[in-house]
mmCIF file of C-alpha atoms in Angstrom:
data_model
loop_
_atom_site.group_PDB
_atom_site.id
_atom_site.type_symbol
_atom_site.label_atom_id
_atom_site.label_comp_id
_atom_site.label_asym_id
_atom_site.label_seq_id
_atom_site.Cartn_x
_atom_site.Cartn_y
_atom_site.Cartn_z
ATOM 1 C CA UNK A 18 -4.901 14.447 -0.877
ATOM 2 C CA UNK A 19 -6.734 14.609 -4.129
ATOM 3 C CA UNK A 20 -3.424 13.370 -6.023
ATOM 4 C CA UNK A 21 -3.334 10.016 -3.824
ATOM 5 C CA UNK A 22 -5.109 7.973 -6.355
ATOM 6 C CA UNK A 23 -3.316 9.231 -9.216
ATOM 7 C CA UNK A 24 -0.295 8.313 -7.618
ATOM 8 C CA UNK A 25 -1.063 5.221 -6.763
ATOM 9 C CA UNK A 26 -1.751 4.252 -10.763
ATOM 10 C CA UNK A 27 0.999 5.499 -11.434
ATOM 11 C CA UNK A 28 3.174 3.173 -8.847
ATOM 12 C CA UNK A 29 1.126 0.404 -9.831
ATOM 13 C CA UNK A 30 2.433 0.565 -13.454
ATOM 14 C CA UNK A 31 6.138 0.008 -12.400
ATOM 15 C CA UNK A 32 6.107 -2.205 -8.819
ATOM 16 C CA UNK A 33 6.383 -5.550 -11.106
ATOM 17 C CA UNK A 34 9.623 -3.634 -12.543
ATOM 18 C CA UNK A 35 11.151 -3.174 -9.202
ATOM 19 C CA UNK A 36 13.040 -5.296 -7.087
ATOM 20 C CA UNK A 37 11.474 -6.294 -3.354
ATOM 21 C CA UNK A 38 13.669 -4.096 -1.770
ATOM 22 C CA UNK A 39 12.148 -0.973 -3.170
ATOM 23 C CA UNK A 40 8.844 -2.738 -3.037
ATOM 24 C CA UNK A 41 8.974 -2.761 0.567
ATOM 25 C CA UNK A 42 9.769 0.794 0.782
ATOM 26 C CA UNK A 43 6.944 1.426 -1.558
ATOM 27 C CA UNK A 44 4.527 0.132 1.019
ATOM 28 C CA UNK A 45 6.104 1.821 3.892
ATOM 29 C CA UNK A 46 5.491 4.685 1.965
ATOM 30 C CA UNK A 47 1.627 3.788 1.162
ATOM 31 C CA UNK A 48 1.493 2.865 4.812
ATOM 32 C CA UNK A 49 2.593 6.522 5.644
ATOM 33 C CA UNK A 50 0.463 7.641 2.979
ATOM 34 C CA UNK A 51 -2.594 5.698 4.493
ATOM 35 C CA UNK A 52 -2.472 6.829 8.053
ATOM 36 C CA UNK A 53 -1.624 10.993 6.948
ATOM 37 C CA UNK A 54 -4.307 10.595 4.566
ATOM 38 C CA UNK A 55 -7.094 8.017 6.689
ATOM 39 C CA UNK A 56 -9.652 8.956 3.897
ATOM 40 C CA UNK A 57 -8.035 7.357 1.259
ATOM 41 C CA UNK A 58 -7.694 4.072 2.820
ATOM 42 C CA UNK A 59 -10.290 1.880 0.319
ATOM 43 C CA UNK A 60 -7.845 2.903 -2.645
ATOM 44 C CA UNK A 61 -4.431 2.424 -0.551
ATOM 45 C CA UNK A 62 -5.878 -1.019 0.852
ATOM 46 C CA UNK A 63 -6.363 -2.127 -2.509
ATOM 47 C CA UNK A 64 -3.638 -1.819 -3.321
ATOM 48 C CA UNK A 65 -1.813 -3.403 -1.001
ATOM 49 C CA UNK A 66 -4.301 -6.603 -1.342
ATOM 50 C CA UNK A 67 -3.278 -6.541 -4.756
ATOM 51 C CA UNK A 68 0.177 -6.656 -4.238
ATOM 52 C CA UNK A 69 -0.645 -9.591 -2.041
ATOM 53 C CA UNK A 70 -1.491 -11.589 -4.855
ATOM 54 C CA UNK A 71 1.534 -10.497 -6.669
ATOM 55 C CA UNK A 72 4.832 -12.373 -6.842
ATOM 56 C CA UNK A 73 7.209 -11.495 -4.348
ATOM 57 C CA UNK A 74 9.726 -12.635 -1.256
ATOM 58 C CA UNK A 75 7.917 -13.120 1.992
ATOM 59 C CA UNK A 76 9.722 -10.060 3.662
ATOM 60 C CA UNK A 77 7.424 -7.957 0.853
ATOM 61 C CA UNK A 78 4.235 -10.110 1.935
ATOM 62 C CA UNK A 79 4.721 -9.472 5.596
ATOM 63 C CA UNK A 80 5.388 -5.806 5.225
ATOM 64 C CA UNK A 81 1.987 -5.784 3.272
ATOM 65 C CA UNK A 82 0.045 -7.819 5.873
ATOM 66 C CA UNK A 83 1.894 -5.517 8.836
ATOM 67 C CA UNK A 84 0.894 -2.358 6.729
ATOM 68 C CA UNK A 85 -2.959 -3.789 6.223
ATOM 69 C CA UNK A 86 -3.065 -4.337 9.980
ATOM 70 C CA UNK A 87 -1.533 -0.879 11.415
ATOM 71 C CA UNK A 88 -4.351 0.589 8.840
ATOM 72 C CA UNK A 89 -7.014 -1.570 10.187
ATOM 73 C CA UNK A 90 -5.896 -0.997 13.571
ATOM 74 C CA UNK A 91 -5.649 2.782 13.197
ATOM 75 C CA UNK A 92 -7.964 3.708 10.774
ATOM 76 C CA UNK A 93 -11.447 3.108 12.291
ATOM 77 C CA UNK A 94 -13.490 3.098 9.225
ATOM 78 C CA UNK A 95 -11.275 0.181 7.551
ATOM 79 C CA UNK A 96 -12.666 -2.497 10.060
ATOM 80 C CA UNK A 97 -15.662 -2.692 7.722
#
């Protein structure tokens, strides 16, 4: 758990390398992330929102907006 930020720097560096394919498995994987880890949703929220703004195909934008709303709907302390 204490590694989930670090990690998520680190894939921040290299998702405007990748193509949207792997993008979208990168946030499954954050959503998975998210919901085994509940505590660290303010840092894996982030940055999903920010790779909302980001360029990409609207597959990638809806698997970001599904993945904000599972968290939201299963992580009580992100309805705030």
């Amino acid at each position: 758990e204490s590694s989930v930020e670090r990690l998520v720097k680190q894939i921040t560096t290299f998702m405007s390398d990748i193509s949207d394919v792997f993008k979208i498995e990168v946030v499954r994987a954050v959503k998975g992330l998210c919901l085994t880890y509940p505590a660290k949703y303010k840092v894996l929220m982030s940055f999903l929102s920010t790779n909302l703004r980001e360029d990409g195909s609207a597959d990638f934008k809806t698997e970001i907006v599904d993945a904000l709303v599972l968290i939201i709907a299963l992580v009580p302390a992100a309805k705030e």
